[in-house]
Amino acid sequence: MRERQATTTYLKDYRPPNYLIDTTDLKFELDNEFTLVSSKLSLRRNPEVEGWNSPPLVLDGQELELLSVTLDGQVLSHADYALNTESLIIATVPDQFVLEIQVRIKPIENTALEGLYISDGMHCTQCEAQGFRRITYYLDRPDVMSRFTTEIIADQASNPVLLSNGNLLESEELTGGRHSVKWLDPHMKPAYLFALVAGKLEFIEDLFVTCSGREVTLRIFVEAKDLDKCDHAIESLKNSMKWDEEVYGREYDLDIFMIVAVDAFNMGAMENKGLNIFNSSCVLAKPETTTDLTYQRIEAIVAHEYFHNWSGNRVTCRDWFQLSLKEGLTVYRDSQFSADMGSKTVKRIDDVALLRTVQFAEDAGPMAHPVRPDSFMEISNFYTVTIYEKGAELIRMMHHLVGDAGFRRGTDLYFDRHDGQAVTTEDFVKALEDANQVDLTQFSRWYSQSGTPVLKISDQYDAQNQQYRLTVEQSCPATPGQPHKKPFHIPLLIGLLDTDGTDLPLSLQNDLSGVNGSTSLTLEITSEKQQFVFENIPERPTPSLLRGFSAPVKLEYDYSSTDLEFLAQHDSDGFNRWDALQKRFVVLILDFAEKLRQGEEMELPTQLISICSSVLAESENDPQLAAKMLSIPTEAYLWELVDEIDVESIHRAREFVKQELATALNEPLLRVYREQSSNELYQATSQQMARRSLKNLAMQYLVWSGEERWLQMATEQASSGSNMTDVSAALGAIVNSMAPQAGQLSDKALDQFYLNWKHEPLVVNQWLALQAGCPREGALQRVEKLLEHDAFDIRNPNKVRSVVGVFCAQNRIHFHHIDGNGYRFLEQQVIRLDGINPQIASRLLTPLTQWGKHNKPRQTLMKQSLSKILEKGNLSKDVYEVASKSLG
Ligand code: B3K
Ligand code: ZN
């Protein structure tokens, strides 16, 4: 459906459905060209609707060929219903009735990958958010929950495996080489959780015994060639099931849990009841083909989709404005799980890094929206970092405010109270309030107000009275549709360090909470300006503010470089130790960027070198944290922190710091590289991953120093590394090196890599992404060439993301080249893709939407490209919404 019909849907217009569907019996007859979908729905009037005036039945449907409609056994004629591109309307229906509908669809022509489509010869579905209406006419909204049965009939040879939600009821051989199966899902569910898979698949199987002793069969379905890549996912699944029982008291509720891997998928994975469908990149792993990062990502996504069984499926969303009800909560749950499986501090660092770059940028741009939005044109555009990651931060803050036991009481009440219901974010907050007798009214503004709050903090030390005073002021910039904000309720976790770097016991003046004396304290910020006075502070302390990033805010406090260096060495909060060093790097890089503009000399401060060198010296204690601490802030983060982005100076200043630090630390880096290199058999344990991350960071630095011998060393690792983590880190280091000799070495290494791995699509994606991100001259030409390569396929979202996505979002110096060619490239790709896959096209647009922080010439070019897209006309709702909102 194209822009002419692009209307806005508002939360304030929400009305309960007029009709409910108690049971949904589906029959799919799969054929190469067409699929016949027959449905039998038992409907009744919704008793909750007040002032009943026998409204028409309006079923959603898109791109369907209607064959027949029968109401209570009577075939309806054209005069009995109306049909348009979005719905089937039956003007008069009884209070209770059975509707039978037959439609024909063409999965083979479905390139949007929504509804029923074909991925690599296999039938599969994606129904969230509004894909079910591309399968049959239905009340395609999450507050209509129904009991589903699914019958599938298909050719046995080409589709030996036929899957749907729930438990398998029966299967039967039919004549003519066909067979049929029937699945029953006993749990009521909205249509967005429906799934069907048919194809040539094989599976690995395991067993999980739940806490109450029930046996659950676990199966992962993949193409035969991938059977050796399922172990990690199944381990992750078992760990998740156990964790959810232990931490949230949630038990699985069917006899079988299935995961299917497909190649063409718009996002990471989908939590369909009992039948999760995964992008193959988020499930398949083996040491030779998969990096540690992907191992961790798989663990997190398997857990995420599994956790949805309760936070999303058993308790679902009333409408799509409530998306964060399930996504924020489930991201929070998966982040807790990952923290428990590995390092809490490092997990927090990774989450905050994503939030502070991508989400803060979204909050500052034209697509900013509250965690619970008020309106949308296309709901697919709202699967955002705000809904997911900021949504998770809100849950995290509430957990912080009510404590561990209180949070568990709250989630227990939420799940018990709303099991089988479609509810709102208010219902979640209410359960936490009721279980803890707290008032979260002000806190709830986090759900309705968009934008990133700013906390401005100043301090004063009174030596005579041994008092330390913190003054905290909050504000929040205007965002689209929200010029003024009311104060947020912000948990601000702090500590105070004495001159030795030890935490001081904290006692707050007039504090009645009884927590005085502890060394970390949560200040509850609720007004625009507040003061806190700490007693018995013997000397001027160094404040450690926003420990663990206790709230998704921007902190403004006038730290000196010395303060930051001190905190980087002494803060007892691991997150803040990391953050202090990051902040120190930021100050330095931005200062160098200014020096570059002024043509002044740059010199790395010796104190910073010595801190980095002691991080290396002590890296054995926590190799992964050490690797994080020594990671230079990304361009994305630096851009987020400045008012106007100077693309070149920031890039060059950052390169300079990398190279200088690498040179200064050559010796300890080499020592760490050697110490952490080992011949042990690859295991995806957090200990081994930590070592590899430090080792490869050291190697990366050595290569940055630009010396030939380190490039040779990386080349050696790239060709002989025994696992993909080592190989791809080395290859990445060479590909990203700006040393004069790197170009040739990199071409050679890339060619060899391709030869080795061209039969593994997921490895080929890495190969594409590495090249798209390469900062050497000629980047755009290389990317254009990649689009012509045999390995590229515009219909496969993973390939598009690896090439176009990586170039435009990560290769910043080239995408934002002042000649505007990068922008025009994206403009063309978006237009081309919009005809194929609107969701992917719209997502790729993000870098252009953030024109607001660029200098005038770039702003003009970026806006020109957005206008060109709009001028093209006949756009999808997805792209139309983003492009038009971006131009304001
Ligand atoms: N719920 C799905 C996302 C669906 C996106 C639809 N455009 C995956 C997840 O968040 O678990
Ligand atoms: Zn999710």
CSV table of C-alpha atoms and ligand atoms in Angstrom, one decimal, residues 114 126-130 192 266-271 301 304-305 308 323 326-327 330-331 379-380 383 388 839 843, ligand 1:
chain,number,residue,atom,x,y,z
A,114,GLU,CA,5.9,-10.0,5.4
A,126,GLN,CA,6.5,-13.1,9.4
A,127,CYS,CA,3.3,-11.7,10.8
A,128,GLU,CA,4.3,-9.1,13.4
A,129,ALA,CA,3.1,-6.5,13.3
A,130,GLN,CA,0.5,-6.6,10.5
A,192,TYR,CA,0.8,-11.7,14.9
A,266,ASN,CA,13.8,-8.6,7.9
A,267,MET,CA,15.1,-8.6,11.4
A,268,GLY,CA,16.9,-10.9,13.9
A,269,ALA,CA,14.1,-13.3,14.9
A,270,MET,CA,10.5,-13.7,15.8
A,271,GLU,CA,8.8,-15.1,18.9
A,301,ILE,CA,18.5,-13.4,20.8
A,304,HIS,CA,15.1,-12.8,24.0
A,305,GLU,CA,12.7,-14.8,21.8
A,308,HIS,CA,8.8,-13.5,24.9
A,323,LEU,CA,5.0,-2.4,21.8
A,326,LYS,CA,6.8,-6.6,25.5
A,327,GLU,CA,9.9,-5.4,23.8
A,330,THR,CA,12.0,-8.6,27.1
A,331,VAL,CA,15.2,-6.7,26.2
A,379,ILE,CA,4.1,0.6,12.8
A,380,SER,CA,7.1,-1.2,11.2
A,383,TYR,CA,10.6,-1.1,16.0
A,388,TYR,CA,13.5,-1.6,22.7
A,839,GLN,CA,10.9,-2.1,5.8
A,843,ARG,CA,15.5,1.5,8.0
B,1,B3K,N1,9.0,-9.1,17.8
B,1,B3K,C1,10.0,-9.3,16.7
B,1,B3K,C2,10.1,-8.1,15.9
B,1,B3K,C3,9.1,-8.0,14.8
B,1,B3K,C4,9.4,-6.8,13.9
B,1,B3K,C5,8.3,-6.6,12.9
B,1,B3K,N2,8.5,-5.6,12.0
B,1,B3K,C6,11.3,-9.7,17.2
B,1,B3K,C7,11.6,-9.4,18.6
B,1,B3K,O1,11.7,-8.3,19.1
B,1,B3K,O2,11.8,-10.3,19.4
